[in-house]
Amino acid sequence: MGVFSGLGEKLKHVFDKLANRGKLDEYEIKQAMREIRIALLEADVNYNVVKDFIAKISERAKGEEITKSVTPGQQVIKIVNDELTDLMGAKNSKLEVSSKPPTIIMMCGLQGAGKTTMCGKLAALLKKQGKKPLLVACDIYRPAAINQLQVVGKNAGAEVFERGTQKPVKTAEQAVKHALSNGFDTVIIDTAGRLHINDDLMRELEDIKKALKPTEILLTVDAMTGQDAVTVATVFNERLDITGVILTKLDGDTRGGAALSIRAVTGKPIKFCGTGEKITDLEPFYPDRMAGRILGMGDVVSLVEKAQEAMDDEMMRKMEKRVRDATFTLDDFLIQFESLKKMGGIGEVMQMLPGMSKYNINDKAIDEKRIERFKAIINSMTPKEREHPEIVKSSRRRRISLGSGTSIQEVNQLLKQFEQTRDLMKKMKNNKGKLPF
Amino acid sequence: MGFFAKIKDALKKTKDAIVYKLNKLFTGGVLNDDFYDELEMILLSADIGSETTDNILSELKKAVDKKHITSTEQVRTELKRIMCETLDFELPEETYPLVILVAGVNGVGKTTSIGKLAYNYKKSGKSVTIVAADTFRAAAADQLTIWADRAGVRIVKQAEGADAASVVYDALQSAKSKGTQVTIIDTAGRLHNKVNLMEELKKIDRIITREFPEAMRLNYIVLDATTGQNALSQVDLFNEAIDIDGIILTKLDGTAKGGVVLGIAGEEEVPVVYIGLGEGIDDLEKFNASDFVSAIVDGE
């Protein structure tokens, strides 16, 4: 991200000069609030939302006792994090199912928010849950939008209903009839992207709503949206009374403050997040994780969960023990690389680590290709060498580089990186596994 | 409708609130802290970003002190001057053959902008080819083909899933042999933090340099005016990958102000070249700093 650095570090700076004492005083709170305000603004939280939020936090921070075990900075972050999480809703919500089939989901949003892609992802998710979704092409304006939905539908394995460029309301109505007579239990309506100030097109959405009475009306919003998110969400909500929000493109490096703004002005839950180009890249929304992300503190919970998915329990326990005993070997290193890949690549993982968001994840040091080469290098080693990397001296290094098709420099780099990792693990062990804020 | 009228029209209907605030601010009052607080809020809500806003305001205060400015109306003029200076760049004169590579994250309006751009060049009498190097997104080439028809220009494309670099290679060979003056390349939307996709873009960039060294090169990034501070990161990383020459700022016909380009101009020194004001084929206009600033600050 370059331009941003974690709020955690900034706050640490504010409180660095202080020893732990009984209460936060007004001056310190003011300094801390300044940093929080900047962090929220840089994360694209709406100015007015920030103002209200800061007022609320300051009030709460004033009387707060500092517990012995944490620093004042951590204490303030905890308050901020709690309030943020609270503001974003207690937990993620699921899709509503209509008691009278079919369940109708209507998608809406600005151009380029990612509606069509999201329709495909929802269809794939529903199919996985054993449902039978029907995709309906109601974007009659954008060139080739119907073709796009057809391709997306094919990827999701869902049927696409289209009637060319006839009036979207009519197409939608016919689609529901088609769904009823052909046993589809869910109808997903892809509407055209539109500006919230385009009255004609907004009325078209109102017409579809009136005709179909959808179970869900989901506003799709690009997670990178700036201050204007508030205006957009307010207008869509006022005209359609949306039932929820889907945030897209969260796999970018945006802090996603729009999530907070939208939630604050509409009060509607954020239901899902789009996190990649693949049809399965759809995740439920977790307010607590989003709070951490907005504050630039990483998404530790997601990371842990992903790690758990990628590594089975047995492997985890073994790895943990090895870390504990400092008998971590190159074999473990290899397993780590492989699980990293399963976790969606190193870029995605780095993004979730606290304090890492400030590093440029385009950095060559974590280039995926390089990791492939590292794997090749380890694969060219004997079991003994993997157990005891210290025996890998110059002639072994030459052999390994030849065997793996890499250069000696790369072999050296790998061994050095391994050493550093092992040192880091030792440090973490001494730190009782606590991550430095 | 001319540029001025159009931007005025597009920006006016949406900027009433901000204009009202600014007018209230500039016509009354004294230059106290409240005044600057209010000013700060206005800049921040235009997505100008906290750092750039701080910079603008401190420069403004300096100028106000130095020039002994006392009236709010003069402050308005000063503010516009400062904003304009940041955004004003001297653009190189275009020569032909010209190859324009258009990149950006997903959903910003690359394909639409290319359709408009092709139409502009065609209208000024140039021979134009557009290249469908977005081989990833479903139906992207179909969408571009429709734009090519509208603009009345030639399109080079291959099947979906083809190698983007090879599409570009083919297109350049044909542009050379046909003597095409302007070649515009549409690329797949990619998030700037995806290393592999950025590598693919670098490869396309290298191929153009290698295969068509005699052509003038322009690399544009398309930014959605609705985007917040993440646009800085986008320009930063795209610029690092392929040396961006300019920005096409789209969707300015909404209520977003696109103020993030001020921060970009300051930090990355990348100029805004075009602005997109709608979905019509002639809704692309050359960027003009003073009109842009004036449209935000004065609403006219």
Tab-separated table of C-alpha atoms in Angstrom, chain A:
chain	number	residue	atom	x	y	z
A	1	MET	CA	0.000	0.000	0.000
A	2	GLY	CA	2.909	2.332	0.428
A	3	VAL	CA	0.983	5.411	1.430
A	4	PHE	CA	-0.707	3.913	4.420
A	5	SER	CA	0.718	2.507	7.557
A	6	GLY	CA	-1.094	0.708	10.269
A	7	LEU	CA	-2.980	2.651	12.862
A	8	GLY	CA	-1.537	0.325	15.459
A	9	GLU	CA	1.941	1.613	14.796
A	10	LYS	CA	0.863	5.238	14.711
A	11	LEU	CA	-0.934	4.935	18.019
A	12	LYS	CA	2.028	3.183	19.505
A	13	HIS	CA	3.990	6.261	18.556
A	14	VAL	CA	1.500	8.554	20.280
A	15	PHE	CA	1.661	6.571	23.477
A	16	ASP	CA	5.300	5.594	23.312
A	17	LYS	CA	6.415	8.288	25.686
A	18	LEU	CA	4.004	7.196	28.350
A	19	ALA	CA	4.420	4.589	30.946
A	20	ASN	CA	1.329	2.683	31.960
A	21	ARG	CA	-0.759	4.725	34.277
A	22	GLY	CA	-4.196	4.807	35.702
A	23	LYS	CA	-6.182	6.748	33.160
A	24	LEU	CA	-5.926	8.171	29.695
A	25	ASP	CA	-5.723	11.932	29.985
A	26	GLU	CA	-7.461	14.351	27.695
A	27	TYR	CA	-4.385	15.435	25.783
A	28	GLU	CA	-3.419	11.884	24.922
A	29	ILE	CA	-6.927	11.031	23.887
A	30	LYS	CA	-6.975	14.045	21.623
A	31	GLN	CA	-3.705	12.992	20.014
A	32	ALA	CA	-4.938	9.445	19.589
A	33	MET	CA	-8.239	10.610	18.110
A	34	ARG	CA	-6.336	12.684	15.580
A	35	GLU	CA	-4.540	9.562	14.390
A	36	ILE	CA	-7.739	7.547	14.334
A	37	ARG	CA	-9.480	10.270	12.370
A	38	ILE	CA	-6.730	10.284	9.746
A	39	ALA	CA	-6.723	6.500	9.592
A	40	LEU	CA	-10.473	6.393	9.023
A	41	LEU	CA	-10.371	9.143	6.412
A	42	GLU	CA	-7.533	7.435	4.584
A	43	ALA	CA	-9.605	4.277	4.645
A	44	ASP	CA	-12.358	6.265	2.844
A	45	VAL	CA	-14.841	6.318	5.683
A	46	ASN	CA	-17.194	9.206	5.031
A	47	TYR	CA	-16.239	12.485	6.670
A	48	ASN	CA	-19.489	12.855	8.598
A	49	VAL	CA	-19.432	9.248	9.733
A	50	VAL	CA	-15.889	9.777	10.995
A	51	LYS	CA	-16.938	12.874	12.897
A	52	ASP	CA	-19.767	11.105	14.718
A	53	PHE	CA	-17.626	8.101	15.366
A	54	ILE	CA	-14.732	10.077	16.848
A	55	ALA	CA	-17.111	11.918	19.148
A	56	LYS	CA	-18.473	8.619	20.413
A	57	ILE	CA	-15.051	7.058	20.921
A	58	SER	CA	-13.606	10.085	22.723
A	59	GLU	CA	-16.465	9.981	25.147
A	60	ARG	CA	-15.902	6.326	25.890
A	61	ALA	CA	-12.120	6.620	26.115
A	62	LYS	CA	-12.234	9.391	28.706
A	63	GLY	CA	-13.172	7.422	31.736
A	64	GLU	CA	-11.487	4.218	30.687
A	65	GLU	CA	-9.183	2.490	33.173
A	66	ILE	CA	-6.030	1.103	31.707
A	67	THR	CA	-5.734	-2.547	32.498
A	68	LYS	CA	-2.292	-3.572	33.621
A	69	SER	CA	-1.662	-6.034	30.837
A	70	VAL	CA	-2.079	-3.726	27.901
A	71	THR	CA	-0.534	-0.488	26.738
A	72	PRO	CA	-2.677	2.650	26.424
A	73	GLY	CA	-2.383	2.306	22.654
A	74	GLN	CA	-3.781	-1.188	22.719
A	75	GLN	CA	-6.528	-0.059	25.022
A	76	VAL	CA	-7.600	2.708	22.655
A	77	ILE	CA	-7.447	0.377	19.686
A	78	LYS	CA	-9.618	-2.074	21.514
A	79	ILE	CA	-12.235	0.587	22.154
A	80	VAL	CA	-12.103	1.710	18.537
A	81	ASN	CA	-12.247	-1.839	17.287
A	82	ASP	CA	-15.191	-2.726	19.536
A	83	GLU	CA	-17.160	0.322	18.491
A	84	LEU	CA	-16.373	-0.216	14.819
A	85	THR	CA	-17.438	-3.833	14.977
A	86	ASP	CA	-20.550	-2.829	16.829
A	87	LEU	CA	-21.418	-0.193	14.247
A	88	MET	CA	-21.030	-2.674	11.434
A	89	GLY	CA	-23.572	-5.043	12.895
A	90	ALA	CA	-23.163	-7.884	15.282
A	91	LYS	CA	-22.690	-10.727	12.843
A	92	ASN	CA	-22.881	-11.636	9.204
A	93	SER	CA	-26.323	-12.360	7.847
A	94	LYS	CA	-27.461	-15.007	5.447
A	95	LEU	CA	-29.650	-14.802	2.377
A	96	GLU	CA	-33.343	-14.741	3.175
A	97	VAL	CA	-35.402	-17.558	1.729
A	98	SER	CA	-38.970	-16.878	0.680
A	99	SER	CA	-41.613	-19.111	2.254
A	100	LYS	CA	-43.365	-19.138	-1.091
A	101	PRO	CA	-40.946	-20.129	-3.860
A	102	PRO	CA	-39.201	-18.875	-5.812
A	103	THR	CA	-36.923	-16.723	-3.691
A	104	ILE	CA	-36.210	-13.643	-5.765
A	105	ILE	CA	-32.890	-11.853	-5.424
A	106	MET	CA	-32.572	-8.543	-7.206
A	107	MET	CA	-29.101	-7.114	-7.705
A	108	CYS	CA	-28.514	-3.398	-8.192
A	109	GLY	CA	-25.698	-0.874	-8.149
A	110	LEU	CA	-23.530	1.564	-10.082
A	111	GLN	CA	-21.756	0.627	-13.293
A	112	GLY	CA	-18.655	-1.473	-12.789
A	113	ALA	CA	-19.428	-2.454	-9.207
A	114	GLY	CA	-19.333	-6.118	-10.205
A	115	LYS	CA	-22.998	-7.108	-10.316
A	116	THR	CA	-22.825	-9.617	-13.144
A	117	THR	CA	-19.810	-11.408	-11.708
A	118	MET	CA	-21.504	-11.439	-8.309
A	119	CYS	CA	-24.688	-12.944	-9.806
A	120	GLY	CA	-22.571	-15.859	-11.013
A	121	LYS	CA	-20.916	-16.274	-7.635
A	122	LEU	CA	-24.267	-16.291	-5.831
A	123	ALA	CA	-25.612	-18.845	-8.277
A	124	ALA	CA	-22.576	-21.064	-7.703
A	125	LEU	CA	-22.996	-20.748	-3.940
A	126	LEU	CA	-26.684	-21.640	-4.109
A	127	LYS	CA	-25.940	-24.620	-6.314
A	128	LYS	CA	-23.405	-25.811	-3.779
A	129	GLN	CA	-26.156	-25.608	-1.173
A	130	GLY	CA	-28.312	-27.865	-3.318
A	131	LYS	CA	-30.558	-25.138	-4.693
A	132	LYS	CA	-31.608	-24.581	-8.278
A	133	PRO	CA	-30.975	-20.941	-9.227
A	134	LEU	CA	-32.066	-19.162	-12.404
A	135	LEU	CA	-30.077	-16.168	-13.632
A	136	VAL	CA	-32.052	-13.423	-15.357
A	137	ALA	CA	-30.469	-10.944	-17.763
A	138	CYS	CA	-32.113	-7.563	-17.232
A	139	ASP	CA	-29.176	-5.394	-18.279
A	140	ILE	CA	-30.338	-4.366	-21.722
A	141	TYR	CA	-28.139	-1.282	-21.998
A	142	ARG	CA	-24.503	-2.227	-21.689
A	143	PRO	CA	-23.095	-3.741	-24.864
A	144	ALA	CA	-22.706	-7.522	-24.513
A	145	ALA	CA	-23.965	-7.599	-20.920
A	146	ILE	CA	-26.260	-10.519	-21.727
A	147	ASN	CA	-23.373	-12.467	-23.263
A	148	GLN	CA	-21.350	-11.844	-20.149
A	149	LEU	CA	-24.111	-13.220	-17.926
A	150	GLN	CA	-24.387	-16.255	-20.174
A	151	VAL	CA	-20.687	-17.013	-19.808
A	152	VAL	CA	-20.867	-16.413	-16.070
A	153	GLY	CA	-23.938	-18.657	-15.849
A	154	LYS	CA	-22.163	-21.395	-17.720
A	155	ASN	CA	-19.253	-21.224	-15.268
A	156	ALA	CA	-21.671	-21.449	-12.363
A	157	GLY	CA	-23.620	-24.247	-14.031
A	158	ALA	CA	-26.828	-22.209	-13.846
A	159	GLU	CA	-29.408	-21.553	-16.520
A	160	VAL	CA	-29.686	-18.014	-17.863
A	161	PHE	CA	-33.037	-16.533	-18.802
A	162	GLU	CA	-32.929	-13.707	-21.350
A	163	ARG	CA	-35.338	-11.996	-23.688
A	164	GLY	CA	-32.920	-9.730	-25.526
A	165	THR	CA	-33.562	-6.040	-25.140
A	166	GLN	CA	-37.244	-6.138	-24.282
A	167	LYS	CA	-38.312	-4.160	-21.210
A	168	PRO	CA	-36.519	-5.481	-18.119
A	169	VAL	CA	-39.732	-5.636	-16.053
A	170	LYS	CA	-41.313	-7.891	-18.635
A	171	THR	CA	-38.266	-10.144	-18.821
A	172	ALA	CA	-38.175	-10.390	-15.033
A	173	GLU	CA	-41.853	-11.319	-14.824
A	174	GLN	CA	-41.491	-13.969	-17.509
A	175	ALA	CA	-38.443	-15.324	-15.740
A	176	VAL	CA	-40.364	-15.830	-12.510
A	177	LYS	CA	-43.096	-17.714	-14.403
A	178	HIS	CA	-40.409	-19.783	-16.105
A	179	ALA	CA	-38.861	-20.533	-12.711
A	180	LEU	CA	-42.200	-21.640	-11.255
A	181	SER	CA	-43.014	-24.023	-14.061
A	182	ASN	CA	-39.505	-25.449	-14.282
A	183	GLY	CA	-38.702	-26.011	-10.643
A	184	PHE	CA	-36.175	-23.253	-10.041
A	185	ASP	CA	-36.240	-22.276	-6.369
A	186	THR	CA	-34.206	-19.068	-6.632
A	187	VAL	CA	-34.289	-16.311	-9.241
A	188	ILE	CA	-31.302	-13.946	-9.427
A	189	ILE	CA	-31.960	-10.786	-11.389
A	190	ASP	CA	-28.986	-8.980	-12.907
A	191	THR	CA	-29.934	-5.378	-13.548
A	192	ALA	CA	-28.019	-2.742	-15.485
A	193	GLY	CA	-25.517	-0.570	-13.665
A	194	ARG	CA	-26.916	2.895	-13.217
A	195	LEU	CA	-26.199	6.195	-11.613
A	196	HIS	CA	-28.296	6.862	-8.545
A	197	ILE	CA	-29.163	10.262	-10.011
A	198	ASN	CA	-30.555	8.820	-13.236
A	199	ASP	CA	-34.222	9.098	-12.454
A	200	ASP	CA	-35.513	7.022	-15.389
A	201	LEU	CA	-33.287	4.094	-14.625
A	202	MET	CA	-33.989	4.260	-10.910
A	203	ARG	CA	-37.685	4.157	-11.720
A	204	GLU	CA	-37.078	1.046	-13.808
A	205	LEU	CA	-35.702	-0.646	-10.679
A	206	GLU	CA	-38.716	0.504	-8.684
A	207	ASP	CA	-40.943	-1.034	-11.355
A	208	ILE	CA	-39.154	-4.371	-11.177
A	209	LYS	CA	-39.449	-4.276	-7.412
A	210	LYS	CA	-43.169	-3.531	-7.574
A	211	ALA	CA	-43.826	-6.304	-10.076
A	212	LEU	CA	-41.749	-9.002	-8.405
A	213	LYS	CA	-41.650	-8.167	-4.687
A	214	PRO	CA	-38.130	-9.591	-4.337
A	215	THR	CA	-37.094	-11.377	-1.161
A	216	GLU	CA	-33.704	-9.725	-1.293
A	217	ILE	CA	-32.666	-6.453	-2.921
A	218	LEU	CA	-28.909	-6.371	-2.731
A	219	LEU	CA	-26.859	-3.279	-3.453
A	220	THR	CA	-23.497	-4.195	-4.920
A	221	VAL	CA	-20.776	-1.736	-3.975
A	222	ASP	CA	-17.141	-1.568	-5.001
A	223	ALA	CA	-15.063	-1.749	-1.801
A	224	MET	CA	-12.787	0.950	-3.193
A	225	THR	CA	-15.562	3.562	-3.253
A	226	GLY	CA	-14.713	6.859	-1.619
A	227	GLN	CA	-16.756	9.532	0.131
A	228	ASP	CA	-19.571	9.195	-2.382
A	229	ALA	CA	-20.512	5.741	-1.065
A	230	VAL	CA	-22.808	7.517	1.370
A	231	THR	CA	-24.740	9.336	-1.353
A	232	VAL	CA	-25.050	6.246	-3.520
A	233	ALA	CA	-26.200	3.985	-0.714
A	234	THR	CA	-28.629	6.551	0.642
A	235	VAL	CA	-30.345	7.046	-2.710
A	236	PHE	CA	-30.590	3.335	-3.542
A	237	ASN	CA	-31.903	2.633	-0.067
A	238	GLU	CA	-34.445	5.433	-0.174
A	239	ARG	CA	-35.818	4.380	-3.527
A	240	LEU	CA	-35.711	0.611	-3.166
A	241	ASP	CA	-35.473	-0.071	0.563
A	242	ILE	CA	-32.616	-2.496	-0.032
A	243	THR	CA	-32.305	-5.569	2.166
A	244	GLY	CA	-28.539	-5.807	2.166
A	245	VAL	CA	-25.195	-4.909	0.658
A	246	ILE	CA	-22.509	-6.884	-1.140
A	247	LEU	CA	-18.976	-5.526	-1.145
A	248	THR	CA	-16.874	-6.419	-4.157
A	249	LYS	CA	-13.169	-6.306	-5.009
A	250	LEU	CA	-12.072	-6.799	-1.437
A	251	ASP	CA	-9.104	-8.751	-2.748
A	252	GLY	CA	-7.531	-5.436	-3.635
A	253	ASP	CA	-5.509	-3.444	-1.154
A	254	THR	CA	-8.314	-1.055	-0.271
A	255	ARG	CA	-9.055	-0.530	3.386
A	256	GLY	CA	-12.746	-0.564	2.550
A	257	GLY	CA	-14.022	2.278	4.702
A	258	ALA	CA	-17.047	2.437	2.403
A	259	ALA	CA	-18.388	-0.573	4.302
A	260	LEU	CA	-18.622	1.478	7.461
A	261	SER	CA	-20.145	4.497	5.732
A	262	ILE	CA	-22.825	2.441	4.028
A	263	ARG	CA	-23.717	0.590	7.154
A	264	ALA	CA	-23.886	3.836	9.106
A	265	VAL	CA	-26.241	5.594	6.687
A	266	THR	CA	-28.489	2.696	5.672
A	267	GLY	CA	-28.427	0.462	8.710
A	268	LYS	CA	-28.624	-2.481	6.299
A	269	PRO	CA	-26.380	-5.506	6.771
A	270	ILE	CA	-23.436	-6.283	4.544
A	271	LYS	CA	-24.068	-9.868	3.546
A	272	PHE	CA	-21.219	-10.982	1.327
A	273	CYS	CA	-17.820	-9.969	0.021
A	274	GLY	CA	-16.314	-10.657	-3.368
A	275	THR	CA	-12.707	-11.623	-2.910
A	276	GLY	CA	-11.362	-12.655	-6.286
A	277	GLU	CA	-11.854	-13.465	-9.933
A	278	LYS	CA	-12.899	-17.072	-9.477
A	279	ILE	CA	-16.549	-18.061	-9.244
A	280	THR	CA	-15.959	-19.444	-5.741
A	281	ASP	CA	-14.386	-16.210	-4.457
A	282	LEU	CA	-17.334	-15.213	-2.316
A	283	GLU	CA	-17.153	-14.919	1.454
A	284	PRO	CA	-19.624	-14.085	4.204
A	285	PHE	CA	-19.088	-10.681	5.783
A	286	TYR	CA	-17.505	-10.565	9.221
A	287	PRO	CA	-17.838	-7.147	10.885
A	288	ASP	CA	-14.953	-7.710	13.290
A	289	ARG	CA	-12.546	-8.569	10.534
A	290	MET	CA	-13.636	-5.606	8.489
A	291	ALA	CA	-13.043	-3.348	11.477
A	292	GLY	CA	-9.464	-4.535	11.696
A	293	ARG	CA	-8.972	-4.012	8.008
A	294	ILE	CA	-10.322	-0.477	8.040
A	295	LEU	CA	-8.008	0.349	10.907
A	296	GLY	CA	-5.130	-1.168	8.954
A	297	MET	CA	-4.551	-3.790	11.578
A	298	GLY	CA	-4.828	-6.783	9.363
A	299	ASP	CA	-7.260	-9.596	9.453
A	300	VAL	CA	-5.742	-12.092	11.803
A	301	VAL	CA	-8.877	-14.146	12.266
A	302	SER	CA	-9.325	-14.716	8.532
A	303	LEU	CA	-5.704	-15.652	8.273
A	304	VAL	CA	-5.931	-18.185	11.024
A	305	GLU	CA	-9.054	-19.683	9.480
A	306	LYS	CA	-7.474	-19.884	6.069
A	307	ALA	CA	-4.415	-21.482	7.554
A	308	GLN	CA	-6.614	-24.024	9.236
A	309	GLU	CA	-8.364	-24.838	6.004
A	310	ALA	CA	-5.091	-25.229	4.167
A	311	MET	CA	-3.293	-27.298	6.788
A	312	ASP	CA	-4.977	-30.155	8.508
A	313	ASP	CA	-4.948	-30.340	12.279
A	314	GLU	CA	-2.375	-33.076	12.477
A	315	MET	CA	0.033	-31.114	10.356
A	316	MET	CA	-0.612	-28.008	12.435
A	317	ARG	CA	0.175	-29.795	15.662
A	318	LYS	CA	3.379	-31.215	14.259
A	319	MET	CA	4.420	-27.846	12.944
A	320	GLU	CA	3.631	-26.184	16.244
A	321	LYS	CA	5.703	-28.662	18.144
A	322	ARG	CA	8.615	-28.195	15.819
A	323	VAL	CA	8.419	-24.465	16.187
A	324	ARG	CA	8.301	-24.911	19.918
A	325	ASP	CA	11.289	-27.193	19.964
A	326	ALA	CA	13.040	-25.067	17.358
A	327	THR	CA	13.474	-28.161	15.206
A	328	PHE	CA	11.813	-26.502	12.266
A	329	THR	CA	13.329	-27.946	9.077
A	330	LEU	CA	13.364	-27.220	5.385
A	331	ASP	CA	10.681	-29.874	4.976
A	332	ASP	CA	8.402	-27.808	7.179
A	333	PHE	CA	9.370	-24.800	5.147
A	334	LEU	CA	8.200	-26.609	2.036
A	335	ILE	CA	4.893	-27.535	3.683
A	336	GLN	CA	4.472	-23.904	4.582
A	337	PHE	CA	4.978	-22.814	0.997
A	338	GLU	CA	2.424	-25.312	-0.176
A	339	SER	CA	-0.167	-24.279	2.357
A	340	LEU	CA	0.494	-20.664	1.497
A	341	LYS	CA	-0.449	-21.482	-2.033
A	342	LYS	CA	-3.630	-23.178	-0.885
A	343	MET	CA	-4.426	-20.100	1.139
A	344	GLY	CA	-4.652	-18.108	-2.067
A	345	GLY	CA	-1.089	-17.044	-2.585
A	346	ILE	CA	1.298	-15.082	-0.523
A	347	GLY	CA	-0.088	-11.724	-1.581
A	348	GLU	CA	-3.431	-12.475	-0.033
A	349	VAL	CA	-1.842	-13.757	3.141
A	350	MET	CA	0.451	-10.767	3.550
A	351	GLN	CA	-2.517	-8.486	3.204
A	352	MET	CA	-4.115	-10.001	6.245
A	353	LEU	CA	-1.132	-9.752	8.530
A	354	PRO	CA	-1.071	-6.915	11.029
A	355	GLY	CA	1.442	-4.245	10.142
A	356	MET	CA	2.040	-5.777	6.739
A	357	SER	CA	-0.394	-3.584	4.901
A	358	LYS	CA	2.206	-0.856	4.740
A	359	TYR	CA	4.611	-3.015	2.804
A	360	ASN	CA	4.314	-3.041	-0.875
A	361	ILE	CA	3.083	-6.534	-1.590
A	362	ASN	CA	4.300	-6.186	-5.112
A	363	ASP	CA	7.721	-6.575	-3.547
A	364	LYS	CA	9.990	-8.991	-5.334
A	365	ALA	CA	10.780	-10.745	-2.077
A	366	ILE	CA	7.402	-12.447	-2.152
A	367	ASP	CA	7.060	-13.017	-5.830
A	368	GLU	CA	5.043	-16.191	-6.378
A	369	LYS	CA	7.412	-17.376	-9.095
A	370	ARG	CA	10.271	-17.177	-6.709
A	371	ILE	CA	8.420	-19.362	-4.304
A	372	GLU	CA	8.023	-21.942	-7.049
A	373	ARG	CA	11.785	-21.892	-7.479
A	374	PHE	CA	12.319	-22.226	-3.742
A	375	LYS	CA	10.142	-25.297	-3.817
A	376	ALA	CA	12.208	-26.740	-6.637
A	377	ILE	CA	15.353	-26.115	-4.627
A	378	ILE	CA	14.063	-27.902	-1.542
A	379	ASN	CA	12.829	-30.765	-3.694
A	380	SER	CA	16.360	-31.191	-5.005
A	381	MET	CA	17.745	-31.739	-1.515
A	382	THR	CA	18.286	-35.050	0.238
A	383	PRO	CA	16.206	-35.781	3.351
A	384	LYS	CA	19.310	-35.318	5.436
A	385	GLU	CA	19.957	-31.916	3.950
A	386	ARG	CA	16.410	-30.855	4.662
A	387	GLU	CA	16.720	-31.907	8.272
A	388	HIS	CA	20.083	-30.265	8.743
A	389	PRO	CA	20.413	-27.335	6.361
A	390	GLU	CA	23.659	-26.333	8.019
A	391	ILE	CA	25.468	-29.178	6.220
A	392	VAL	CA	24.641	-27.667	2.839
A	393	LYS	CA	28.018	-26.223	1.895
A	394	SER	CA	29.427	-25.144	-1.457
A	395	SER	CA	29.556	-28.431	-3.370
A	396	ARG	CA	26.094	-29.447	-2.175
A	397	ARG	CA	24.839	-26.020	-3.106
A	398	ARG	CA	26.231	-26.446	-6.611
A	399	ARG	CA	24.553	-29.839	-6.972
A	400	ILE	CA	21.235	-28.525	-5.680
A	401	SER	CA	21.262	-25.537	-8.003
A	402	LEU	CA	21.956	-27.786	-10.981
A	403	GLY	CA	19.324	-30.276	-9.910
A	404	SER	CA	16.632	-27.632	-9.475
A	405	GLY	CA	17.548	-25.548	-12.492
A	406	THR	CA	18.221	-22.487	-10.376
A	407	SER	CA	21.316	-20.447	-9.622
A	408	ILE	CA	23.610	-20.849	-6.612
A	409	GLN	CA	22.576	-17.354	-5.525
A	410	GLU	CA	18.984	-18.527	-5.303
A	411	VAL	CA	19.992	-21.528	-3.231
A	412	ASN	CA	21.886	-19.168	-0.942
A	413	GLN	CA	18.882	-16.886	-0.691
A	414	LEU	CA	16.603	-19.728	0.250
A	415	LEU	CA	18.919	-20.962	2.965
A	416	LYS	CA	19.265	-17.457	4.326
A	417	GLN	CA	15.528	-16.917	4.302
A	418	PHE	CA	15.028	-20.215	6.056
A	419	GLU	CA	17.495	-19.201	8.736
A	420	GLN	CA	15.693	-15.908	9.237
A	421	THR	CA	12.345	-17.651	9.494
A	422	ARG	CA	13.697	-20.037	12.072
A	423	ASP	CA	15.114	-17.141	14.086
A	424	LEU	CA	11.783	-15.358	13.900
A	425	MET	CA	10.032	-18.449	15.156
A	426	LYS	CA	12.410	-18.700	18.067
A	427	LYS	CA	11.648	-15.102	18.909
A	428	MET	CA	7.953	-15.714	18.683
A	429	LYS	CA	8.358	-18.681	20.950
A	430	ASN	CA	10.057	-16.489	23.537
A	431	ASN	CA	7.228	-14.033	23.078
A	432	LYS	CA	4.800	-16.839	23.894
A	433	GLY	CA	3.385	-16.729	20.422
A	434	LYS	CA	1.968	-13.242	20.791
A	435	LEU	CA	2.083	-11.231	17.650
A	436	PRO	CA	3.663	-7.825	18.067
A	437	PHE	CA	0.962	-5.230	17.485
